[in-house]
Structures are given as structure tokens and as C-alpha cells.
Amino acid sequence: MRNPRRIWFALIVGVGLVTAACAKHAPQTTLKPEGPVGRKIDSLFHLTFWIAAGVFVLVEFGIVYLVWRYRHRDDRPEPVQVHGNTRLEITWTVLPAVLLMFVAVPTFRAIFQLAEAPKDPIRVTVTGHQFWWQYDYTDLGITTANEVHMPTGRNIEFTVKSDDVIHSFWIPRLSGKHDAEPGRVARISMKADKPGVYLGQCAEFCGLSHANMRLRAFAQTPADFDKWVSDQKAMPTQPPTGTTAGDGFALFQVKGCAGCHTVNGISTGMVGPNLTHVYSRSAFAGDTFDMTPDNLRMWLHNPPGVKPGSKMPNLGLSSNEITNLVAYLQTLK
Amino acid sequence: MAAVATFDRPAPRRLFRRPTHPTGLWDWFTTIDHKKIGLLYLGTAFVFFVVGGLEALVIRLQLGGPNGHVVDANTYNQIFTMHGTTMIFLVVMPLSAGLANYLVPLMIGARDVAFPRLNAFGYWVFVIGGLFMYSSFLFGHAPNGGWFGYAPNTEKAFNPAHNIDFWVFGLQILGIASLTGAINLIVTIINMRAPGMSLMRMPIFVWMTFIAQFLLLFAIPVITVALFELMFDRLFGANFFNIQAGADPLLWQHLFWIFGHPEVYILILPAMGVVSEVLPVFTRRPLFGYPVMVFSGIAIAFMGWGVWAHHMFATGLGPVAKSAFALSTMFIAVPTGVKIFNWMATMAGGKIRVKAPFLFAVGFVTMFTIGGLSGVTHAIVPADTQQTDTYYIVAHFHYVLFGGSIFGLFAGAYYWWPKFTGKMLSDRLGKWHFWLMLIGFNLTFGPFHILGLQGMPRRIYRYPSGRGWDFWNLMATVGSFIIAFSVLLFIINAVKSRKGANVAEDPWDARTLEWSIPNPPPEYNFAEVPIVTARDEVWHRKYGEDEQGRPVPRSVPDVPSEPARLEVSGNGERELDVEEQPEEEVREPTAHDLHIHMPTPSYYPLLAAIGLPIIAYGLMYKAWYVAVIGALVTLASVYGWALEPSTEPEEPEEIAEAGPAPEPEPQAELEPAPESAAEPAPTGS
Amino acid sequence: MAVTEEVKTPDSTPEEALAHPVTSTGLSNEKIAMWAFLGSECLLFGALISTYLLYRGRSVVGPFPHDVYDIPYTSVSSFVLLMSSLTMVLALAAMQRKDQRRMRVWLLTTALLGATFIGGQVYEFTVFYRAGLSLHENLFGSSFFVLTGFHGAHVTIGILMLLSLYTMSAKGRLAENRVETVELIGLYWHFVDVVWIVIFTMVYLVPGVK
């Protein structure tokens, strides 16, 4: 008989769903929130999911049962030609509407709660560019890129903007996403409960390297966070001339890097990420490459070749020049 | 008496005469017969389905594992854009249009649609528009901004080559096809129903098509405006989406989704109509709650205009707007749910024959339920800020569009195949097709729910390892190839069916008017215009009801007027088996024999359609004279179309020979061919 | 025209039967089609007007509306278009009275009034352009010219239809019973006129927020 097969299949899918949600390392999951905003969203989703699951079971198993129960058998008479049943139809119009109210009311409540301004937040302006994220800690006077740091237990309010096309800022384990729109300013806030690294990425199609516009959020204890802040505020020291790094420093100005990138005290370029403390970051190029000298070499050799659509052009650097520049970048801790 | 048209005809122009009896390819190019046009739509759309499916396979190969390198980012962006654009505009919409074209006149007892040449025009514009859009691949610049084309990403500043231009112009051309088709079907359904065919006796498929045409009528202009604004930005430097000039980055999204949401109901309602036709036939029960099914369709159409911003929950709408759209989105589930329950009630107490059409219809109901439920979870705005732009959404809309529309349309294919072709599709192969497709479909799109909840965004050409996405992506890729194989089975089935036995007019023991005429129907559809006395007229003619309400076959079919036709086999047969035609099959009478005046074919619709891509190429490449030439071709064709005589006579001398049209009489057998050989008075079209 | 049904009344001629096929509503297919089409046009102009209203007051640079609008001038050209609707009604009345000669007079007048309106638009746009307003200048230029340009295109197509109708009648190729053709072209023309009234009010007369 065919119908049990479908029941088995539904069961397999169901079990798979559940196990997949529980198992495995899924660093960008929405199902293991680590902050109050994420948890509020998750609880709302669970409420709806289980109601939907209940309806799913009723309807799907109902259909399977009906097909089996009323299948053609030669000894069965012709069926009575029922045209409708007003009472039934009203019931199954009103009942779903009532069920929806159980979902609607908590939804409205959550919408308004999440729209409230956070108390005593750390303010960060996050600007989406093709294809990287810029973070300006306006109160603290820090600018960085790709990874955002926040102290645990404290609200962080992001002002979300874009420099070019529409992007979407998303750290799934902490909060829902918000679009970064040029010409508009949006606010979204979240809080991390525990220290950890939370992954995210751009979630609005923005061009060739939309897939490569990722981000990392570091939630740190307040003490660690303060240390990070003071490290970021420190002015870079110029490497001595005659060293590889010193040569790299010279190239940084000559080859035009300074025109696009800011290094505090050295250059004021605004096109690419702020590089003052670039080597303190765990990854670069939209959080796509781990911060290693080899990866930096690869990048400098041909940025658009490894990240399609990258605004940083191929500068035609020689291998020696790349060595020097990488050495310089390594001093920018 | 000369059969003179209502205005003087110009001297015969033998070279440019309107065709009278074209054959072969020229027949297909000039046909204005709704049935042929319907088949053209269905066949062409199926070809695009295969193309869109191949695009999907490329996507799945690229995403089957982390850091895929089957295609590069640029190619991937074109492939996923064309996959979406193709499936929506070149597959589901024209498949629905094809079914509607073929079946609506038959179901309401008409001989054709209101404007047959306009109907042909719609088809040619569709084909030419699709080819135009795909010609972009030849230039290496296929559309790459997603099927939704968000500005400012699609502005020239961010997308300088011609990719988006192909998209904009292609959609504008296709929009013309949809709009003219909508007007045609609306007028047909309102105005050309057979006597006794009141609105509440029409088959549900006609109702759902009717409602969808109104949605098209009002939604297409909105995307037309959005596309024009983008076109003016790209071509002439206008500022509609230029943020530096103060433009609103959300204007595109609002305009697009005010079209886009009614569009999804356009995509689903006809397939719902198919299910409402198939389930009653295979359960041998009338559709449960016909009036509610009609009103829920109307309710969905109205409410569908009030939910568009649920596509924009992450864009920064205020909490009041979010709540309003959350509410409207939740509540549109109510009329949708009613349909599900009514379909279940149709099955409960029935006598179900589990054949391929029935399986696909049940597939629709079960899969659409899943898609509908995930849709309700999107209405929970805070949860949607996690779901939107992830694979969870991709799961939702594939469940409703593939699990819904495509399964529903396949149900229609299996069900109406004998009507279209006179042959049956193999039920055994059909069942293999169904089960493989169901398994492959769920294996592909079921995991997308998980992937989305685990943080995988949409529209990415690759993903890194270590995100926990590898396993389910691989499963999805496997599933997609199972789907492909199942489609191959369908193609084999279709090809094999040509060798099958001919089938009498009502192989399924069905309920509606199209099953009262031969397979395939003659050019004029009904030898005599049917008179309708009940919903499910054909069932009513075959069966009465006993005291308990069970059907009892009538010894004499209860037909208000006996159709005049030659002896054909299969009349009165109630079995569901294939019926062979007897050896001495008599020729079916022609329109001429029955004194039915059909309009003759025309080449102007094709000609007028050809002008449109010429305009587009000219504008796109800024070759203004080319655009002007295209416009002149279309304009001249429209004039020719408006002024051509409705029937071209065989020979001009024969006009004078035709006698007055004879009165029709109900007759048991055909009267011999009339004395005059010429066609009687021409009709308009 | 629709595919014909069999002749229902034995007395009527085939021509009469074919000219007025039996329909479910008693209205002709063409009339319902025109109303449906005009319904879709409402959404077309609605979306264009909405864009204009959304962008009112948001242009970063000028010229701004108050810099260029000449309300008295546009009022006159609006009046001209309004009068053309009157003459269109007169044309239809003449056709209904089977007076094709008079109908042609009024048709031509309507077309000429319409052309005057278009000429006035062209002149007005030239003045605006010289004042520095263009499609790519600012939001006002883009939304204004596209909106009024679409309307002007619709008027122009209407003029083409009027002149075609005139020519057919002049060549004796317009049968007496084709009153509805005149009526439907008139319907289109009135619609285009009503759209202009809306545009004139919303775009020209109602002052925007600075």
C-alpha cells in the first residue's frame, strides 16, 4: 500500500528536522540565541512553529487517512453528492482566525517592545559598503571594519546605513537583521549575554561579492572590551626605515593605498576599510580570509581575482613589494 | 445577396490576403484558434520549464558543497536571476495562460475567446519576449540583479552593462502579453457564457482564472511603472532611484511588491482551480462548498493587495506599519485554509480513484499546506527578521510555487491530456513521475527550512565550510536531480502517448462541459451552443440522484439540446478505461458543414509582436532609428489588424455566390453539405 | 468582434446578427474590454502620480515647481483639453443621429484641440527645460516629465485614433451602425482628460511641502 510510505517519509523528514536543529556546529544559527533580543524572537518563533506543526499533523495525516479510507473499492456504493455544510465551513473559517489571534497578540507586543530605544547603549554606526562592513564607535572615537566588538551584558545600538546599494546587517545569534539602505538611517539594538564569537553576514543581495560580505561579532567581558578599546585608540608607530616594514610603509603612500585607506596619523582615505589596527583583526576582506601573512599576500596580488567585484583594484604589485607591504601591515596591530 | 461585411472591402490584395486555410508551420504562425494558442503556450512554457530547471541544477551543483567552483560569481548571479525570472514569467504564468486559453471557452460553452487575434498576439509577445530575454546570454550579459531587481543595485552606477536592460525590456514586453491576455479572458468570461451558464455555475477553474486576470489587470501597470522608472534612470539619467539626488531607496521595493504580492496569487489561483476540477472527478463528489470556494478566491484577491510590505519587514517600517501588515498577512491565511478544508471535505465520503491527476492534486494540497504554514510564520514580524532573505524563505515559496502551482499544473496536464491530444498519458509512468517528484522535491526544499534557520542567506554563490550547511545542501542537490529525472519521465510519457489509442470524449467520467465534445475538440468546439441547466452540467446530464443523494446513471442523457454530430464512439460509456474508436470512424463535421462561422487566421498578431523586441534593442543600444523602425512595424501591424476583413474569401467572386445563413435546427444527423461552396457571411474577430 | 453564434431570430439578416452577437450581459465585448483597459490605466497613472507625490519636496537641487510653473498658462491648456471632451460628446451625438458629416467636423475639432493641448505641453516643457529643469536634473524633473510625458503619449495615441476614425468616415468606410466605435474612442478620450484633471490638481495646483 502506498500511503504508509508517505507517512514514513514525513516521519523521516520530521526527525531529520529536529535532529538537525539540535546537532552540529552551526555558528550562524538563529535557533541558539545568545542575547535577549534573539531569545524573544526565538520564543515567538517556537510558539508559532508548534501551532503550525499541530496544524500540519492534523491536515497532512488527515489527508493521508482520507485517501486511504475513501479509496475506490468495487463493493463501495457511489458516494452521496454532498454540496457543502454551512456550519462546518463557518467553523473552519472562524477557528483558524481565532488561532491566529493567539499568535497575533504576542507578535504585536514583541514588535513594539523591540522598537523601544535601549537603555545606556554603546553606540556603533555600521555602514555597509560593497563588500565590507565599517564600524564607527561614535562615542569612543574608534573606527574599524569587518569585526565588531561589544561588552557582554550591555546594550549595543547599531545605526545602520549604507554607502552604495542596499545591504542587510545580520548577526543571527543575537538578533534579527536590518537592511542598510543608502539615504536612510535605521536603528537596531541587541545585547550579548556571554563572551563568544558570533558570525554574521550581509543578507540583502548587493552585487558580485554579496556572498563574501561577512562579519564577526566579538562579545567580550567588560574588562576585555575596555582593553580592546584602548588598544584601538592607540596611535600606530611608524616602522623604522630600512626594514622590510619600513619599505612597506613607504610603498603604502607611494602606491596609492593611503588614498583609499585611513591609518590614523598617516592617511585619511575613506574608500576602503580603516587599517590602523588591521592586524589585530581575525579576518579581512569582508571577513572572508583569515588574517595570515599568506592570505594578505594572496589578496595584495590580485584583490578582484579572489573577491569578485572588489572595489580594490589589482595594483600590479611585484612580489617584493607585496612582501614589504605585508610586513608593514603586520605592524598595524 | 452578396455577403458584405459592414464596410467596403478594398480590392483583393492577393499578396497580403488574410490566410484562409493555412497548413503546417504557417498554420501555427497565423492561428487564432484558442485551442492551438493554448497548446502553443503550454508547449513553449514547458520548454522554458526545462531551461529554468537546468539553471536550478547548475545552482544546486554550485551549492552542493562549500566553496563551490562550478561557476563564478558573475555567472551564478545571472543563473539564479534567470532561474527565478524564467520560472515565474516564462513558466507558471504562461502554463496557467495556456490552460486558461484552451479550457475557459470550452468550460463556459463558447467557441473561442472574445478577441482571437489579440489572443494570438499575447502568445507571440510572450515567446518573443522570452527569446529576447534569453538572447542576453548570447551577449554574455544575462540579467543579474535577481528576479526582484532591487534598485539601486540595478542602477547603471552599480550595473553598467546591459544585463539589467535586457531584464527591464524583457519584462515590459512580457507584461504586454499578460495584460492583453487578462483583458481577453475577462471579457470572454463576463460576456460569452452559454445560455444558462450563470456565474455561480461556472467551473471553479474558470472562477480562479477570472479572479487572477483581475489581479493581472491591476498589478501589471504597477510593475510597468517601476520598470519604466528604472529604464529612464538607466537610459536617460533620470533620478527615480538615484540616492544622491534625494531618491527614496525603498520606492522600488514598494512598487515592486505592490505588484509582487498579487503576482503570487496570480501564480497560485489557477492551479487551485485545477485542483478544484480534478478532486471532484476522482472522488466522484461535487466540490464541497462551491460558493465558499468562489468567495475565498475573491477574498484572497482583495486581501492580497494589503500585504505587500511583508516582503519589507527588515527595511525599517515603523512598528505600526509592521503590525498592520503582520495582521493582514496572518489573516490572508484564513480564506486559504478554508480551501484546504473544503478540498479535504470533498474527499471525505468520496469514492477515490487514485490516478495520476488525483495524486498530483493531493500533492498540491499537502505541499501547499506546508508552504502556507511557513508563510504564516513569516507573518510573525520579529521572527521574520531572522527568516527574511534566508533559505527559509526560499523553502516557503518553493513549497507554494513548486509544491503548489507546478504540482497543480501537472495534475492538469495528466487530466486534460486526452482532451488536448485524444490520447492518454500512461498512468503507471505518471505515478512514477509523481512519487519521484514528490520525494525529490521534499528532499530538495525541505532542508532549506533548516538551512535558513541555521543562518544561510539567499542569493550567495558560495558558502564557507564550518557553518553547518554542508550536509543539507548536499541532500538538496541530490533531491534536485531526482526532480530532474522525474521530469524526464514525464517527457518520455508525453512522447510515448502519441502512439497510444484514441480516447473517447469523456474518459474520466467527468463533470464539466469540455468533456461533452470530442478529443481533441473540433475547431468550432460545440456543434451547437450548449444550454446549461446546472453546475457540473455534464455530470448532471449523465446522472440523476436517488433519495440518498447518490448518483444514478440516466438511461437517456439529459441534454437540453442534442448536439448535431456524426456518429462517434464512446457516448454513454461510464467506465474510466480507455475507449478505442471503432474502425469505421466517420469524419467529424467541419464548421462549414455545420454553418458555423469561424474567423480566419491572421498574421498581424505575429507581425505586431515582432516590432516590440526591435524597439527594445534599439532603445537599449541607443540606436534610435532601430527603435523607430520597430515602432513603425508594430504600428503598421496594428493598423493592418484593425482594418483587415474578418474573413478572406477563397476567391473574390465567391462572395457574391453565398446565400443567407441557414437557420439551425436540432438534428440527429448532419444534413448534407449546402449547395453553395463558399463560406457564408464573415464574422469579425 | 466576437465569434458569432448561430442566428437566433429567423428574420434578422446575417449582417445584423454578426454586428451584434449575443452576449451574456447585453454589452458588447469591445465595451467591456475598453472599461477593463481603462481600469488598468488607473493603476498606471496612480503609480506615476504616487511617485511624483512621494518625491514632492525632496529634490536636492532646483529648479523647483514654484520656479517654473505658470498656472494661468497651464489652466488655459487644461481648458482646451476639457473642451475637447465636449466636442467628442458632440461627435458621438452626431454619429448617433447618423450625421457622419457633422461627426467628422467634431472629430476633427477634438483632434485639433487635443493637438493644441500637446503643443501647449511641448511649449511648456521647452520653457521648463530652458529654465534648467530636465529628466536628470533632480527628482522633480524626473517625476514631472515622466508623468506628464506618459499622459501626453496617451493623448497623442488618442489623436491618432480620432484622425483614423475621421479618415475612415471620410472615405465612406465607416458603416452607420458603428456608433459604438465612436463611443469607445470617446470613452478613452474622456479618460485621458480625467487623468489630466487629476494631474493638474495634484501636480500643479496643490502646493507641496517645502
mmCIF file of C-alpha atoms in Angstrom, chain A residues 2 5-6 9 13 16-17 20-21 23-31 38 41 44-45 48-49 52 55-56 58-60 62-63 66-67 70-74 76-85 88-89 92-93 96-97 100-101 103-104 107-108 110-112 114-115 130 164-166 168 170 172-173 175-179 181-184 199-212 214 287-289 306 308, chain B residues 73-74 77 80 144-146 148 150-153 158 243 248-250 253 283-290 292 314-316 319-320 322-323 326-327 330-331 334 338 340-342 344-345 347-354 358 362 365-366 369-370 373 376-377 379-383 385-390 392 431 435 438-439 442 450 453-455 457-462 464 466-469 472 511 539 543 545 548-551:
data_model
loop_
_atom_site.group_PDB
_atom_site.id
_atom_site.type_symbol
_atom_site.label_atom_id
_atom_site.label_comp_id
_atom_site.label_asym_id
_atom_site.label_seq_id
_atom_site.Cartn_x
_atom_site.Cartn_y
_atom_site.Cartn_z
ATOM 1 C CA ARG A 2 1.318 3.342 -0.965
ATOM 2 C CA ARG A 5 5.271 5.169 2.568
ATOM 3 C CA ARG A 6 4.251 8.770 2.742
ATOM 4 C CA PHE A 9 8.718 9.812 4.678
ATOM 5 C CA VAL A 13 11.783 14.434 7.421
ATOM 6 C CA GLY A 16 15.713 14.953 10.499
ATOM 7 C CA LEU A 17 14.485 18.455 11.088
ATOM 8 C CA ALA A 20 19.443 18.929 12.567
ATOM 9 C CA ALA A 21 18.275 21.702 14.758
ATOM 10 C CA ALA A 23 23.051 18.674 16.413
ATOM 11 C CA LYS A 24 26.106 20.010 14.675
ATOM 12 C CA HIS A 25 28.144 23.109 14.838
ATOM 13 C CA ALA A 26 26.130 25.893 13.282
ATOM 14 C CA PRO A 27 27.746 29.151 14.270
ATOM 15 C CA GLN A 28 25.337 31.349 12.378
ATOM 16 C CA THR A 29 22.166 29.655 13.554
ATOM 17 C CA THR A 30 19.104 31.538 14.655
ATOM 18 C CA LEU A 31 17.984 28.691 16.848
ATOM 19 C CA GLY A 38 17.461 36.780 19.892
ATOM 20 C CA ILE A 41 12.403 36.314 18.663
ATOM 21 C CA LEU A 44 7.892 33.825 19.413
ATOM 22 C CA PHE A 45 9.004 31.570 16.585
ATOM 23 C CA THR A 48 4.160 29.788 16.076
ATOM 24 C CA PHE A 49 6.135 26.777 14.927
ATOM 25 C CA ALA A 52 1.870 25.300 12.752
ATOM 26 C CA VAL A 55 -1.988 22.090 12.043
ATOM 27 C CA PHE A 56 0.494 20.283 9.811
ATOM 28 C CA LEU A 58 -3.849 17.361 11.509
ATOM 29 C CA VAL A 59 -4.045 18.308 7.854
ATOM 30 C CA GLU A 60 -1.396 16.055 6.366
ATOM 31 C CA GLY A 62 -5.903 13.812 7.756
ATOM 32 C CA ILE A 63 -5.428 13.842 4.015
ATOM 33 C CA LEU A 66 -8.958 10.260 3.855
ATOM 34 C CA VAL A 67 -7.278 8.972 0.716
ATOM 35 C CA TYR A 70 -12.264 6.505 0.888
ATOM 36 C CA ARG A 71 -10.332 4.800 -1.822
ATOM 37 C CA HIS A 72 -12.235 3.075 -4.573
ATOM 38 C CA ARG A 73 -13.453 -0.391 -3.787
ATOM 39 C CA ASP A 74 -15.806 -2.219 -6.088
ATOM 40 C CA ARG A 76 -18.456 0.505 -2.223
ATOM 41 C CA PRO A 77 -21.550 2.322 -3.463
ATOM 42 C CA GLU A 78 -21.480 5.584 -5.315
ATOM 43 C CA PRO A 79 -20.828 8.399 -2.868
ATOM 44 C CA VAL A 80 -23.537 10.720 -1.657
ATOM 45 C CA GLN A 81 -23.266 14.005 -3.546
ATOM 46 C CA VAL A 82 -22.718 16.411 -0.672
ATOM 47 C CA HIS A 83 -22.534 20.017 -1.796
ATOM 48 C CA GLY A 84 -21.450 21.652 1.434
ATOM 49 C CA ASN A 85 -22.174 22.171 5.079
ATOM 50 C CA LEU A 88 -18.700 23.238 9.144
ATOM 51 C CA GLU A 89 -17.470 25.858 6.733
ATOM 52 C CA TRP A 92 -13.213 26.180 9.833
ATOM 53 C CA THR A 93 -13.200 29.802 8.858
ATOM 54 C CA PRO A 96 -8.164 29.449 12.262
ATOM 55 C CA ALA A 97 -8.888 33.143 12.735
ATOM 56 C CA LEU A 100 -4.194 33.344 14.649
ATOM 57 C CA MET A 101 -5.149 35.809 17.360
ATOM 58 C CA VAL A 103 -0.153 34.378 17.598
ATOM 59 C CA ALA A 104 -1.001 37.925 16.619
ATOM 60 C CA THR A 107 3.577 39.420 17.834
ATOM 61 C CA PHE A 108 2.316 42.965 18.236
ATOM 62 C CA ALA A 110 7.092 41.977 20.557
ATOM 63 C CA ILE A 111 7.105 44.426 17.640
ATOM 64 C CA PHE A 112 6.587 47.359 19.962
ATOM 65 C CA LEU A 114 11.739 45.628 20.088
ATOM 66 C CA ALA A 115 11.137 49.129 18.786
ATOM 67 C CA GLN A 130 30.289 46.815 -1.386
ATOM 68 C CA ASP A 164 26.126 52.468 -2.007
ATOM 69 C CA VAL A 165 23.423 49.820 -2.513
ATOM 70 C CA ILE A 166 21.090 48.123 -0.080
ATOM 71 C CA SER A 168 21.461 43.910 5.372
ATOM 72 C CA TRP A 170 22.726 40.408 10.460
ATOM 73 C CA PRO A 172 21.728 35.705 13.734
ATOM 74 C CA ARG A 173 22.570 34.533 17.227
ATOM 75 C CA SER A 175 19.170 39.494 16.700
ATOM 76 C CA GLY A 176 17.146 39.654 13.529
ATOM 77 C CA LYS A 177 18.536 41.545 10.596
ATOM 78 C CA HIS A 178 18.023 45.090 9.440
ATOM 79 C CA ASP A 179 18.577 46.427 5.967
ATOM 80 C CA GLU A 181 19.861 51.483 2.979
ATOM 81 C CA PRO A 182 21.595 54.386 1.282
ATOM 82 C CA GLY A 183 19.911 57.651 2.094
ATOM 83 C CA ARG A 184 18.198 56.247 5.165
ATOM 84 C CA LEU A 199 29.182 35.113 12.922
ATOM 85 C CA GLY A 200 27.023 37.070 10.564
ATOM 86 C CA GLN A 201 26.810 38.262 7.017
ATOM 87 C CA CYS A 202 25.130 40.623 4.618
ATOM 88 C CA ALA A 203 21.659 39.379 3.881
ATOM 89 C CA GLU A 204 20.492 41.567 1.005
ATOM 90 C CA PHE A 205 21.777 40.811 -2.471
ATOM 91 C CA CYS A 206 24.255 43.578 -3.176
ATOM 92 C CA GLY A 207 26.279 42.509 -6.172
ATOM 93 C CA LEU A 208 29.058 40.188 -7.171
ATOM 94 C CA SER A 209 30.532 39.527 -3.753
ATOM 95 C CA HIS A 210 27.379 39.557 -1.713
ATOM 96 C CA ALA A 211 28.389 36.083 -0.540
ATOM 97 C CA ASN A 212 31.728 37.453 0.618
ATOM 98 C CA ARG A 214 30.589 38.565 6.126
ATOM 99 C CA ASP A 287 35.659 38.582 6.858
ATOM 100 C CA THR A 288 36.345 36.104 4.083
ATOM 101 C CA PHE A 289 40.027 35.437 4.671
ATOM 102 C CA VAL A 306 39.975 36.403 -5.175
ATOM 103 C CA PRO A 308 34.907 39.275 -7.495
ATOM 104 C CA ALA B 73 30.070 34.799 -9.043
ATOM 105 C CA ASN B 74 29.153 36.695 -12.188
ATOM 106 C CA ASN B 77 24.222 35.815 -10.380
ATOM 107 C CA PHE B 80 19.861 32.497 -10.300
ATOM 108 C CA ASN B 144 21.966 39.517 -12.920
ATOM 109 C CA GLY B 145 20.116 41.593 -10.381
ATOM 110 C CA GLY B 146 17.787 38.915 -9.068
ATOM 111 C CA PHE B 148 13.207 41.223 -7.991
ATOM 112 C CA TYR B 150 16.184 45.919 -6.302
ATOM 113 C CA ALA B 151 17.324 49.413 -7.076
ATOM 114 C CA PRO B 152 19.783 51.000 -6.514
ATOM 115 C CA ASN B 153 21.753 47.810 -7.141
ATOM 116 C CA PHE B 158 26.253 49.704 -9.964
ATOM 117 C CA ILE B 243 20.035 58.359 -3.800
ATOM 118 C CA ASP B 248 13.953 57.006 -1.656
ATOM 119 C CA PRO B 249 15.784 53.677 -1.548
ATOM 120 C CA LEU B 250 12.507 51.935 -0.794
ATOM 121 C CA GLN B 253 10.551 47.851 -3.283
ATOM 122 C CA THR B 283 -13.603 11.356 -5.780
ATOM 123 C CA ARG B 284 -16.900 11.280 -7.684
ATOM 124 C CA ARG B 285 -18.186 14.056 -5.450
ATOM 125 C CA PRO B 286 -19.077 17.624 -6.214
ATOM 126 C CA LEU B 287 -16.671 20.211 -4.899
ATOM 127 C CA PHE B 288 -17.514 20.772 -1.252
ATOM 128 C CA GLY B 289 -18.743 24.279 -0.632
ATOM 129 C CA TYR B 290 -18.637 25.729 -4.144
ATOM 130 C CA VAL B 292 -17.210 29.413 -0.333
ATOM 131 C CA ALA B 314 13.575 44.287 7.641
ATOM 132 C CA THR B 315 13.643 47.610 5.805
ATOM 133 C CA GLY B 316 12.707 49.945 8.622
ATOM 134 C CA PRO B 319 6.025 49.391 14.389
ATOM 135 C CA VAL B 320 2.513 50.431 13.397
ATOM 136 C CA LYS B 322 4.713 46.315 10.712
ATOM 137 C CA SER B 323 1.778 45.371 12.917
ATOM 138 C CA ALA B 326 1.539 41.339 10.106
ATOM 139 C CA LEU B 327 -2.178 41.261 10.770
ATOM 140 C CA MET B 330 -1.872 36.381 9.065
ATOM 141 C CA PHE B 331 -5.453 36.767 8.078
ATOM 142 C CA VAL B 334 -7.966 32.202 6.653
ATOM 143 C CA VAL B 338 -10.816 27.283 4.048
ATOM 144 C CA ILE B 340 -7.733 23.242 2.114
ATOM 145 C CA PHE B 341 -10.521 22.125 4.404
ATOM 146 C CA ASN B 342 -13.088 22.191 1.637
ATOM 147 C CA MET B 344 -10.485 17.587 2.326
ATOM 148 C CA ALA B 345 -14.246 17.542 2.755
ATOM 149 C CA MET B 347 -12.500 13.698 -0.432
ATOM 150 C CA ALA B 348 -14.223 12.612 2.768
ATOM 151 C CA GLY B 349 -17.033 10.261 1.843
ATOM 152 C CA GLY B 350 -15.947 10.004 -1.771
ATOM 153 C CA LYS B 351 -15.017 7.020 -3.893
ATOM 154 C CA ILE B 352 -11.460 7.836 -4.792
ATOM 155 C CA ARG B 353 -9.685 6.591 -7.893
ATOM 156 C CA VAL B 354 -6.018 7.122 -7.209
ATOM 157 C CA PHE B 358 -5.532 12.819 -8.395
ATOM 158 C CA VAL B 362 -3.298 15.754 -3.474
ATOM 159 C CA VAL B 365 -2.862 20.223 -1.224
ATOM 160 C CA THR B 366 -0.268 18.639 1.036
ATOM 161 C CA THR B 369 -0.232 23.395 3.194
ATOM 162 C CA ILE B 370 3.397 23.245 4.257
ATOM 163 C CA LEU B 373 2.160 27.280 7.207
ATOM 164 C CA VAL B 376 2.248 32.238 8.427
ATOM 165 C CA THR B 377 5.492 32.019 10.379
ATOM 166 C CA ALA B 379 3.928 36.997 9.363
ATOM 167 C CA ILE B 380 5.437 36.992 12.832
ATOM 168 C CA VAL B 381 7.466 40.107 12.191
ATOM 169 C CA PRO B 382 10.265 39.671 14.729
ATOM 170 C CA ALA B 383 10.707 36.058 13.622
ATOM 171 C CA THR B 385 13.652 39.452 10.696
ATOM 172 C CA GLN B 386 15.547 36.202 11.169
ATOM 173 C CA GLN B 387 13.841 34.387 8.280
ATOM 174 C CA THR B 388 13.767 37.010 5.573
ATOM 175 C CA ASP B 389 16.464 36.798 2.929
ATOM 176 C CA THR B 390 17.431 33.307 4.050
ATOM 177 C CA TYR B 392 13.836 29.571 4.918
ATOM 178 C CA LYS B 431 2.644 7.603 -10.815
ATOM 179 C CA TRP B 435 6.370 9.816 -6.411
ATOM 180 C CA LEU B 438 7.419 14.323 -4.532
ATOM 181 C CA ILE B 439 10.429 12.696 -2.938
ATOM 182 C CA ASN B 442 10.846 17.369 -0.434
ATOM 183 C CA ILE B 450 16.728 24.102 8.240
ATOM 184 C CA LEU B 453 17.099 28.831 10.312
ATOM 185 C CA GLN B 454 20.786 27.982 10.588
ATOM 186 C CA GLY B 455 21.672 31.296 9.076
ATOM 187 C CA PRO B 457 21.310 33.751 3.420
ATOM 188 C CA ARG B 458 19.876 33.783 -0.084
ATOM 189 C CA ARG B 459 21.498 34.674 -3.346
ATOM 190 C CA ILE B 460 25.013 33.689 -2.369
ATOM 191 C CA TYR B 461 27.158 31.989 -4.953
ATOM 192 C CA ARG B 462 29.130 30.096 -2.361
ATOM 193 C CA PRO B 464 32.296 28.570 3.551
ATOM 194 C CA GLY B 466 32.188 25.201 9.090
ATOM 195 C CA ARG B 467 28.760 26.825 9.060
ATOM 196 C CA GLY B 468 26.924 23.517 9.423
ATOM 197 C CA TRP B 469 25.321 23.862 5.985
ATOM 198 C CA TRP B 472 21.688 19.602 3.859
ATOM 199 C CA ARG B 511 -18.345 16.813 -14.724
ATOM 200 C CA TRP B 539 -22.371 15.177 -14.757
ATOM 201 C CA TYR B 543 -26.512 11.126 -13.630
ATOM 202 C CA GLU B 545 -29.658 11.298 -7.812
ATOM 203 C CA GLN B 548 -29.934 9.410 -0.504
ATOM 204 C CA GLY B 549 -28.220 11.684 -2.969
ATOM 205 C CA ARG B 550 -26.133 9.019 -4.659
ATOM 206 C CA PRO B 551 -25.670 9.327 -8.419
#
